Amino acid sequence: MATKRYTFRLYSTKTQENKLLEARRYHAYLYNACIAHRNFEWKANKKTVTYLEQQNCLPAFKKDWVDFAYLHSQALQATVKRVDLAYNSFFQGLRGKPKFKLVRNYSGWTYPALSGWKVNSDGLHGTVTLNDLGITLRMRGQAKSWGVPTTLTIVYKPSQKQWFASFTVDVPTAETKSGAHSGLRYESIVAFDLGTETALTLYDGERFEELSNPRFTQKSETLVKQASKALRRKRAPNRTKKVKASRRWKKNRKLVSQLQRKVSNQRKDWQHKVTSEIASRYDIGVTEQLNTKAMTRKAKKGSKCKKQKAGLNKSILSVGFGAINTMIAYKIEQKGGVTLMLPTKKIKPSQRCPHCGAVHKEWAELSNRHHVCTDCGFEVPRDRGSVMVMYNVALNQQPGLGTSLVDCRCPSSTDSTKKRKHTGSMKQLGQMKRQKSCSLVDGNPVRLATG
Ligand SMILES: [Zn+2]
């Protein structure tokens, strides 16, 4: 059983949308009220308010603020939980202190369990009913595999003025065909790497396949550039000078965001098409662990190749480096295959000669497009060389690397090697029962924000 997230676009009538906007407003109020509560308690009593304390305030809160009473209680709890999650990651130093949120930018709310909503869909379009608002919305979208929907999050995107329903769905998965380190099926193994000249290089032991960077991103990019240039020439809003945005500026900004959205949609579409096609052909994928963040870091100050690095960053980001890698990985796994993430530092695919295994430090230079081995005379283009090395390593036939996969502790992407700091999750909601006694400290400080 795997948990997947699928998002559908919602279509509402005017009255339905007003109801949705109202519910969103109340959830935003509650979110801000919870933050105010925590701020107040900390300033006044140096006390850290817990999730449970805030959750226990909810029934009394609803009694005082009757407007809230019709909203689903678990959805309200989930909003309180959002504050708790934000504070938890703040306490762990993962993010800044939670701030009040503008109602007009507030994203939405969550139904953390099965009650309060009902979905009528088999993965393609359908409807969703929100009991607390008393509305049934049409939705459009397609899920690749469908199962039992477990939670629902209603999302509003203010810039697009669009509503979405995001479900987590329990989907039955295929059994893994082979273990991570045993019984590799050689005939359907592919090594893939992300290059800069070619977006993606694949090698399956016999032939190479090279996918080039899609042209449309560059094409749309010029359009975005033109539109943003025009935007800069219009009167932008300025709060300190009390200047309002001109109508032309607003119109132009809308155009810019539309174009940007189009580019990102095109990119996503291309990535999904390409990766699905690859994943459908192979059972085992081999790639290296990439650190895109480090790769796209700005050039060092005073560095000569500043422009070059900026251009490289752009081409890395335009393909969506990390995304495409993980997409192939999860899509192969989804159909029961396995993806091996080779440790880059240990194997050095881009510096190693696929033929004799000698490591050439000078190959690491990105300007070095064509590699000629000084030890054995083997010639190979840079991107092809590294996929060959990875392919060989996966089959345990790479010269110069005596280690087998097990020895070099090669993690498959299914292993939970990434240790994330745990900040809790919505799942806890169902497990925590509300305590009977409801204590309001200092006469309802929750009122502070809404009052
Ligand atoms: Zn060599």
PDB file of N, CA and C in Angstrom, residues 224-294:
ATOM      1  N   VAL A 224       8.303  35.647 -21.737  1.00  0.00           N
ATOM      2  CA  VAL A 224       8.250  36.115 -20.347  1.00  0.00           C
ATOM      3  C   VAL A 224       9.101  37.355 -20.189  1.00  0.00           C
ATOM      4  N   LYS A 225      10.287  37.319 -20.800  1.00  0.00           N
ATOM      5  CA  LYS A 225      11.209  38.454 -20.705  1.00  0.00           C
ATOM      6  C   LYS A 225      10.570  39.718 -21.270  1.00  0.00           C
ATOM      7  N   GLN A 226       9.982  39.579 -22.428  1.00  0.00           N
ATOM      8  CA  GLN A 226       9.344  40.741 -23.059  1.00  0.00           C
ATOM      9  C   GLN A 226       8.248  41.298 -22.166  1.00  0.00           C
ATOM     10  N   ALA A 227       7.429  40.384 -21.631  1.00  0.00           N
ATOM     11  CA  ALA A 227       6.305  40.832 -20.812  1.00  0.00           C
ATOM     12  C   ALA A 227       6.788  41.506 -19.544  1.00  0.00           C
ATOM     13  N   SER A 228       7.850  40.956 -18.918  1.00  0.00           N
ATOM     14  CA  SER A 228       8.308  41.575 -17.672  1.00  0.00           C
ATOM     15  C   SER A 228       8.983  42.909 -17.945  1.00  0.00           C
ATOM     16  N   LYS A 229       9.568  43.052 -19.123  1.00  0.00           N
ATOM     17  CA  LYS A 229      10.161  44.342 -19.474  1.00  0.00           C
ATOM     18  C   LYS A 229       9.055  45.390 -19.604  1.00  0.00           C
ATOM     19  N   ALA A 230       7.982  44.997 -20.262  1.00  0.00           N
ATOM     20  CA  ALA A 230       6.859  45.918 -20.413  1.00  0.00           C
ATOM     21  C   ALA A 230       6.279  46.277 -19.053  1.00  0.00           C
ATOM     22  N   LEU A 231       6.292  45.287 -18.144  1.00  0.00           N
ATOM     23  CA  LEU A 231       5.753  45.519 -16.799  1.00  0.00           C
ATOM     24  C   LEU A 231       6.574  46.565 -16.057  1.00  0.00           C
ATOM     25  N   ARG A 232       7.873  46.496 -16.200  1.00  0.00           N
ATOM     26  CA  ARG A 232       8.737  47.447 -15.502  1.00  0.00           C
ATOM     27  C   ARG A 232       8.488  48.879 -15.943  1.00  0.00           C
ATOM     28  N   ARG A 233       7.944  49.052 -17.127  1.00  0.00           N
ATOM     29  CA  ARG A 233       7.719  50.408 -17.639  1.00  0.00           C
ATOM     30  C   ARG A 233       6.380  50.974 -17.204  1.00  0.00           C
ATOM     31  N   LYS A 234       5.602  50.159 -16.495  1.00  0.00           N
ATOM     32  CA  LYS A 234       4.296  50.649 -16.060  1.00  0.00           C
ATOM     33  C   LYS A 234       4.365  51.049 -14.587  1.00  0.00           C
ATOM     34  N   ARG A 235       3.358  51.763 -14.142  1.00  0.00           N
ATOM     35  CA  ARG A 235       3.411  52.306 -12.782  1.00  0.00           C
ATOM     36  C   ARG A 235       3.132  51.229 -11.751  1.00  0.00           C
ATOM     37  N   ALA A 236       4.168  50.856 -11.022  1.00  0.00           N
ATOM     38  CA  ALA A 236       4.039  49.818 -10.001  1.00  0.00           C
ATOM     39  C   ALA A 236       3.528  50.432  -8.709  1.00  0.00           C
ATOM     40  N   PRO A 237       2.873  49.627  -7.850  1.00  0.00           N
ATOM     41  CA  PRO A 237       2.422  50.185  -6.575  1.00  0.00           C
ATOM     42  C   PRO A 237       3.601  50.427  -5.647  1.00  0.00           C
ATOM     43  N   ASN A 238       3.482  51.471  -4.848  1.00  0.00           N
ATOM     44  CA  ASN A 238       4.518  51.755  -3.862  1.00  0.00           C
ATOM     45  C   ASN A 238       3.835  52.241  -2.600  1.00  0.00           C
ATOM     46  N   ARG A 239       3.930  51.401  -1.561  1.00  0.00           N
ATOM     47  CA  ARG A 239       3.198  51.711  -0.326  1.00  0.00           C
ATOM     48  C   ARG A 239       3.737  52.959   0.348  1.00  0.00           C
ATOM     49  N   THR A 240       5.069  53.056   0.450  1.00  0.00           N
ATOM     50  CA  THR A 240       5.644  54.173   1.206  1.00  0.00           C
ATOM     51  C   THR A 240       5.348  55.501   0.527  1.00  0.00           C
ATOM     52  N   LYS A 241       5.336  55.494  -0.801  1.00  0.00           N
ATOM     53  CA  LYS A 241       5.042  56.738  -1.519  1.00  0.00           C
ATOM     54  C   LYS A 241       3.558  56.894  -1.804  1.00  0.00           C
ATOM     55  N   LYS A 242       2.798  55.905  -1.338  1.00  0.00           N
ATOM     56  CA  LYS A 242       1.345  55.928  -1.539  1.00  0.00           C
ATOM     57  C   LYS A 242       0.966  56.039  -3.013  1.00  0.00           C
ATOM     58  N   VAL A 243       1.627  55.215  -3.796  1.00  0.00           N
ATOM     59  CA  VAL A 243       1.311  55.176  -5.225  1.00  0.00           C
ATOM     60  C   VAL A 243       0.523  53.915  -5.493  1.00  0.00           C
ATOM     61  N   LYS A 244      -0.580  54.066  -6.175  1.00  0.00           N
ATOM     62  CA  LYS A 244      -1.374  52.896  -6.537  1.00  0.00           C
ATOM     63  C   LYS A 244      -0.881  52.346  -7.865  1.00  0.00           C
ATOM     64  N   ALA A 245      -1.072  51.045  -8.036  1.00  0.00           N
ATOM     65  CA  ALA A 245      -0.692  50.442  -9.315  1.00  0.00           C
ATOM     66  C   ALA A 245      -1.632  50.935 -10.408  1.00  0.00           C
ATOM     67  N   SER A 246      -1.073  51.139 -11.583  1.00  0.00           N
ATOM     68  CA  SER A 246      -1.927  51.556 -12.689  1.00  0.00           C
ATOM     69  C   SER A 246      -2.690  50.362 -13.236  1.00  0.00           C
ATOM     70  N   ARG A 247      -3.739  50.674 -13.988  1.00  0.00           N
ATOM     71  CA  ARG A 247      -4.534  49.573 -14.510  1.00  0.00           C
ATOM     72  C   ARG A 247      -3.712  48.754 -15.501  1.00  0.00           C
ATOM     73  N   ARG A 248      -2.882  49.476 -16.276  1.00  0.00           N
ATOM     74  CA  ARG A 248      -2.041  48.770 -17.240  1.00  0.00           C
ATOM     75  C   ARG A 248      -1.038  47.860 -16.547  1.00  0.00           C
ATOM     76  N   TRP A 249      -0.523  48.327 -15.381  1.00  0.00           N
ATOM     77  CA  TRP A 249       0.435  47.513 -14.649  1.00  0.00           C
ATOM     78  C   TRP A 249      -0.223  46.206 -14.194  1.00  0.00           C
ATOM     79  N   LYS A 250      -1.424  46.335 -13.645  1.00  0.00           N
ATOM     80  CA  LYS A 250      -2.136  45.145 -13.165  1.00  0.00           C
ATOM     81  C   LYS A 250      -2.382  44.164 -14.300  1.00  0.00           C
ATOM     82  N   LYS A 251      -2.782  44.731 -15.422  1.00  0.00           N
ATOM     83  CA  LYS A 251      -3.081  43.897 -16.586  1.00  0.00           C
ATOM     84  C   LYS A 251      -1.824  43.157 -17.040  1.00  0.00           C
ATOM     85  N   ASN A 252      -0.726  43.904 -17.044  1.00  0.00           N
ATOM     86  CA  ASN A 252       0.521  43.324 -17.513  1.00  0.00           C
ATOM     87  C   ASN A 252       1.058  42.276 -16.549  1.00  0.00           C
ATOM     88  N   ARG A 253       0.847  42.533 -15.263  1.00  0.00           N
ATOM     89  CA  ARG A 253       1.340  41.554 -14.296  1.00  0.00           C
ATOM     90  C   ARG A 253       0.598  40.240 -14.451  1.00  0.00           C
ATOM     91  N   LYS A 254      -0.664  40.342 -14.740  1.00  0.00           N
ATOM     92  CA  LYS A 254      -1.466  39.141 -14.963  1.00  0.00           C
ATOM     93  C   LYS A 254      -0.899  38.338 -16.131  1.00  0.00           C
ATOM     94  N   LEU A 255      -0.525  39.069 -17.164  1.00  0.00           N
ATOM     95  CA  LEU A 255       0.042  38.422 -18.345  1.00  0.00           C
ATOM     96  C   LEU A 255       1.341  37.695 -18.000  1.00  0.00           C
ATOM     97  N   VAL A 256       2.192  38.381 -17.209  1.00  0.00           N
ATOM     98  CA  VAL A 256       3.462  37.764 -16.831  1.00  0.00           C
ATOM     99  C   VAL A 256       3.230  36.470 -16.074  1.00  0.00           C
ATOM    100  N   SER A 257       2.310  36.516 -15.109  1.00  0.00           N
ATOM    101  CA  SER A 257       2.115  35.303 -14.307  1.00  0.00           C
ATOM    102  C   SER A 257       1.482  34.197 -15.143  1.00  0.00           C
ATOM    103  N   GLN A 258       0.654  34.591 -16.101  1.00  0.00           N
ATOM    104  CA  GLN A 258       0.074  33.580 -16.987  1.00  0.00           C
ATOM    105  C   GLN A 258       1.160  32.873 -17.794  1.00  0.00           C
ATOM    106  N   LEU A 259       2.072  33.693 -18.325  1.00  0.00           N
ATOM    107  CA  LEU A 259       3.148  33.118 -19.132  1.00  0.00           C
ATOM    108  C   LEU A 259       4.037  32.210 -18.301  1.00  0.00           C
ATOM    109  N   GLN A 260       4.353  32.684 -17.080  1.00  0.00           N
ATOM    110  CA  GLN A 260       5.205  31.870 -16.213  1.00  0.00           C
ATOM    111  C   GLN A 260       4.555  30.542 -15.893  1.00  0.00           C
ATOM    112  N   ARG A 261       3.250  30.600 -15.665  1.00  0.00           N
ATOM    113  CA  ARG A 261       2.539  29.366 -15.371  1.00  0.00           C
ATOM    114  C   ARG A 261       2.581  28.436 -16.571  1.00  0.00           C
ATOM    115  N   LYS A 262       2.456  29.033 -17.754  1.00  0.00           N
ATOM    116  CA  LYS A 262       2.484  28.229 -18.960  1.00  0.00           C
ATOM    117  C   LYS A 262       3.827  27.516 -19.104  1.00  0.00           C
ATOM    118  N   VAL A 263       4.904  28.264 -18.857  1.00  0.00           N
ATOM    119  CA  VAL A 263       6.231  27.651 -18.967  1.00  0.00           C
ATOM    120  C   VAL A 263       6.355  26.489 -18.005  1.00  0.00           C
ATOM    121  N   SER A 264       5.905  26.709 -16.778  1.00  0.00           N
ATOM    122  CA  SER A 264       6.072  25.642 -15.787  1.00  0.00           C
ATOM    123  C   SER A 264       5.191  24.449 -16.132  1.00  0.00           C
ATOM    124  N   ASN A 265       4.009  24.706 -16.689  1.00  0.00           N
ATOM    125  CA  ASN A 265       3.156  23.588 -17.110  1.00  0.00           C
ATOM    126  C   ASN A 265       3.773  22.805 -18.253  1.00  0.00           C
ATOM    127  N   GLN A 266       4.344  23.540 -19.204  1.00  0.00           N
ATOM    128  CA  GLN A 266       4.999  22.876 -20.328  1.00  0.00           C
ATOM    129  C   GLN A 266       6.133  21.993 -19.840  1.00  0.00           C
ATOM    130  N   ARG A 267       6.903  22.543 -18.911  1.00  0.00           N
ATOM    131  CA  ARG A 267       8.056  21.803 -18.408  1.00  0.00           C
ATOM    132  C   ARG A 267       7.598  20.525 -17.704  1.00  0.00           C
ATOM    133  N   LYS A 268       6.598  20.692 -16.845  1.00  0.00           N
ATOM    134  CA  LYS A 268       6.096  19.535 -16.102  1.00  0.00           C
ATOM    135  C   LYS A 268       5.580  18.463 -17.056  1.00  0.00           C
ATOM    136  N   ASP A 269       4.848  18.910 -18.051  1.00  0.00           N
ATOM    137  CA  ASP A 269       4.281  17.977 -19.023  1.00  0.00           C
ATOM    138  C   ASP A 269       5.386  17.203 -19.724  1.00  0.00           C
ATOM    139  N   TRP A 270       6.392  17.932 -20.169  1.00  0.00           N
ATOM    140  CA  TRP A 270       7.515  17.299 -20.858  1.00  0.00           C
ATOM    141  C   TRP A 270       8.203  16.286 -19.942  1.00  0.00           C
ATOM    142  N   GLN A 271       8.456  16.705 -18.692  1.00  0.00           N
ATOM    143  CA  GLN A 271       9.131  15.807 -17.750  1.00  0.00           C
ATOM    144  C   GLN A 271       8.340  14.525 -17.540  1.00  0.00           C
ATOM    145  N   HIS A 272       7.031  14.669 -17.370  1.00  0.00           N
ATOM    146  CA  HIS A 272       6.231  13.475 -17.098  1.00  0.00           C
ATOM    147  C   HIS A 272       6.200  12.539 -18.291  1.00  0.00           C
ATOM    148  N   LYS A 273       6.071  13.108 -19.490  1.00  0.00           N
ATOM    149  CA  LYS A 273       6.040  12.274 -20.684  1.00  0.00           C
ATOM    150  C   LYS A 273       7.329  11.490 -20.823  1.00  0.00           C
ATOM    151  N   VAL A 274       8.441  12.219 -20.699  1.00  0.00           N
ATOM    152  CA  VAL A 274       9.747  11.590 -20.893  1.00  0.00           C
ATOM    153  C   VAL A 274       9.991  10.514 -19.845  1.00  0.00           C
ATOM    154  N   THR A 275       9.745  10.855 -18.588  1.00  0.00           N
ATOM    155  CA  THR A 275      10.072   9.910 -17.532  1.00  0.00           C
ATOM    156  C   THR A 275       9.150   8.694 -17.540  1.00  0.00           C
ATOM    157  N   SER A 276       7.881   8.891 -17.881  1.00  0.00           N
ATOM    158  CA  SER A 276       6.975   7.741 -17.935  1.00  0.00           C
ATOM    159  C   SER A 276       7.416   6.764 -19.013  1.00  0.00           C
ATOM    160  N   GLU A 277       7.834   7.335 -20.129  1.00  0.00           N
ATOM    161  CA  GLU A 277       8.240   6.491 -21.251  1.00  0.00           C
ATOM    162  C   GLU A 277       9.467   5.653 -20.865  1.00  0.00           C
ATOM    163  N   ILE A 278      10.417   6.299 -20.206  1.00  0.00           N
ATOM    164  CA  ILE A 278      11.629   5.581 -19.789  1.00  0.00           C
ATOM    165  C   ILE A 278      11.280   4.509 -18.760  1.00  0.00           C
ATOM    166  N   ALA A 279      10.493   4.899 -17.774  1.00  0.00           N
ATOM    167  CA  ALA A 279      10.174   3.963 -16.700  1.00  0.00           C
ATOM    168  C   ALA A 279       9.410   2.751 -17.215  1.00  0.00           C
ATOM    169  N   SER A 280       8.639   2.950 -18.308  1.00  0.00           N
ATOM    170  CA  SER A 280       7.866   1.815 -18.811  1.00  0.00           C
ATOM    171  C   SER A 280       8.772   0.766 -19.456  1.00  0.00           C
ATOM    172  N   ARG A 281       9.986   1.164 -19.842  1.00  0.00           N
ATOM    173  CA  ARG A 281      10.841   0.225 -20.575  1.00  0.00           C
ATOM    174  C   ARG A 281      11.785  -0.573 -19.684  1.00  0.00           C
ATOM    175  N   TYR A 282      12.097  -0.049 -18.502  1.00  0.00           N
ATOM    176  CA  TYR A 282      13.150  -0.687 -17.707  1.00  0.00           C
ATOM    177  C   TYR A 282      12.665  -1.073 -16.312  1.00  0.00           C
ATOM    178  N   ASP A 283      13.284  -2.123 -15.779  1.00  0.00           N
ATOM    179  CA  ASP A 283      12.942  -2.570 -14.432  1.00  0.00           C
ATOM    180  C   ASP A 283      13.884  -1.994 -13.384  1.00  0.00           C
ATOM    181  N   ILE A 284      15.126  -1.718 -13.824  1.00  0.00           N
ATOM    182  CA  ILE A 284      16.103  -1.222 -12.865  1.00  0.00           C
ATOM    183  C   ILE A 284      16.732   0.047 -13.409  1.00  0.00           C
ATOM    184  N   GLY A 285      16.722   1.062 -12.623  1.00  0.00           N
ATOM    185  CA  GLY A 285      17.348   2.312 -13.006  1.00  0.00           C
ATOM    186  C   GLY A 285      18.580   2.550 -12.168  1.00  0.00           C
ATOM    187  N   VAL A 286      19.607   3.092 -12.772  1.00  0.00           N
ATOM    188  CA  VAL A 286      20.824   3.408 -12.037  1.00  0.00           C
ATOM    189  C   VAL A 286      21.146   4.868 -12.284  1.00  0.00           C
ATOM    190  N   THR A 287      21.376   5.584 -11.221  1.00  0.00           N
ATOM    191  CA  THR A 287      21.763   6.979 -11.380  1.00  0.00           C
ATOM    192  C   THR A 287      22.616   7.370 -10.198  1.00  0.00           C
ATOM    193  N   GLU A 288      23.066   8.606 -10.207  1.00  0.00           N
ATOM    194  CA  GLU A 288      23.888   9.026  -9.081  1.00  0.00           C
ATOM    195  C   GLU A 288      23.105   9.985  -8.206  1.00  0.00           C
ATOM    196  N   GLN A 289      23.522  10.033  -6.959  1.00  0.00           N
ATOM    197  CA  GLN A 289      22.878  10.977  -6.049  1.00  0.00           C
ATOM    198  C   GLN A 289      23.332  12.370  -6.442  1.00  0.00           C
ATOM    199  N   LEU A 290      22.388  13.200  -6.737  1.00  0.00           N
ATOM    200  CA  LEU A 290      22.733  14.542  -7.183  1.00  0.00           C
ATOM    201  C   LEU A 290      22.467  15.540  -6.089  1.00  0.00           C
ATOM    202  N   ASN A 291      23.300  16.527  -6.070  1.00  0.00           N
ATOM    203  CA  ASN A 291      23.057  17.613  -5.140  1.00  0.00           C
ATOM    204  C   ASN A 291      22.801  18.868  -5.970  1.00  0.00           C
ATOM    205  N   THR A 292      21.568  19.003  -6.410  1.00  0.00           N
ATOM    206  CA  THR A 292      21.254  20.109  -7.326  1.00  0.00           C
ATOM    207  C   THR A 292      21.442  21.450  -6.651  1.00  0.00           C
ATOM    208  N   LYS A 293      21.206  21.463  -5.354  1.00  0.00           N
ATOM    209  CA  LYS A 293      21.329  22.728  -4.646  1.00  0.00           C
ATOM    210  C   LYS A 293      22.760  23.252  -4.727  1.00  0.00           C
ATOM    211  N   ALA A 294      23.700  22.337  -4.524  1.00  0.00           N
ATOM    212  CA  ALA A 294      25.088  22.743  -4.596  1.00  0.00           C
ATOM    213  C   ALA A 294      25.477  23.067  -6.034  1.00  0.00           C
TER     214      ALA A 294
END
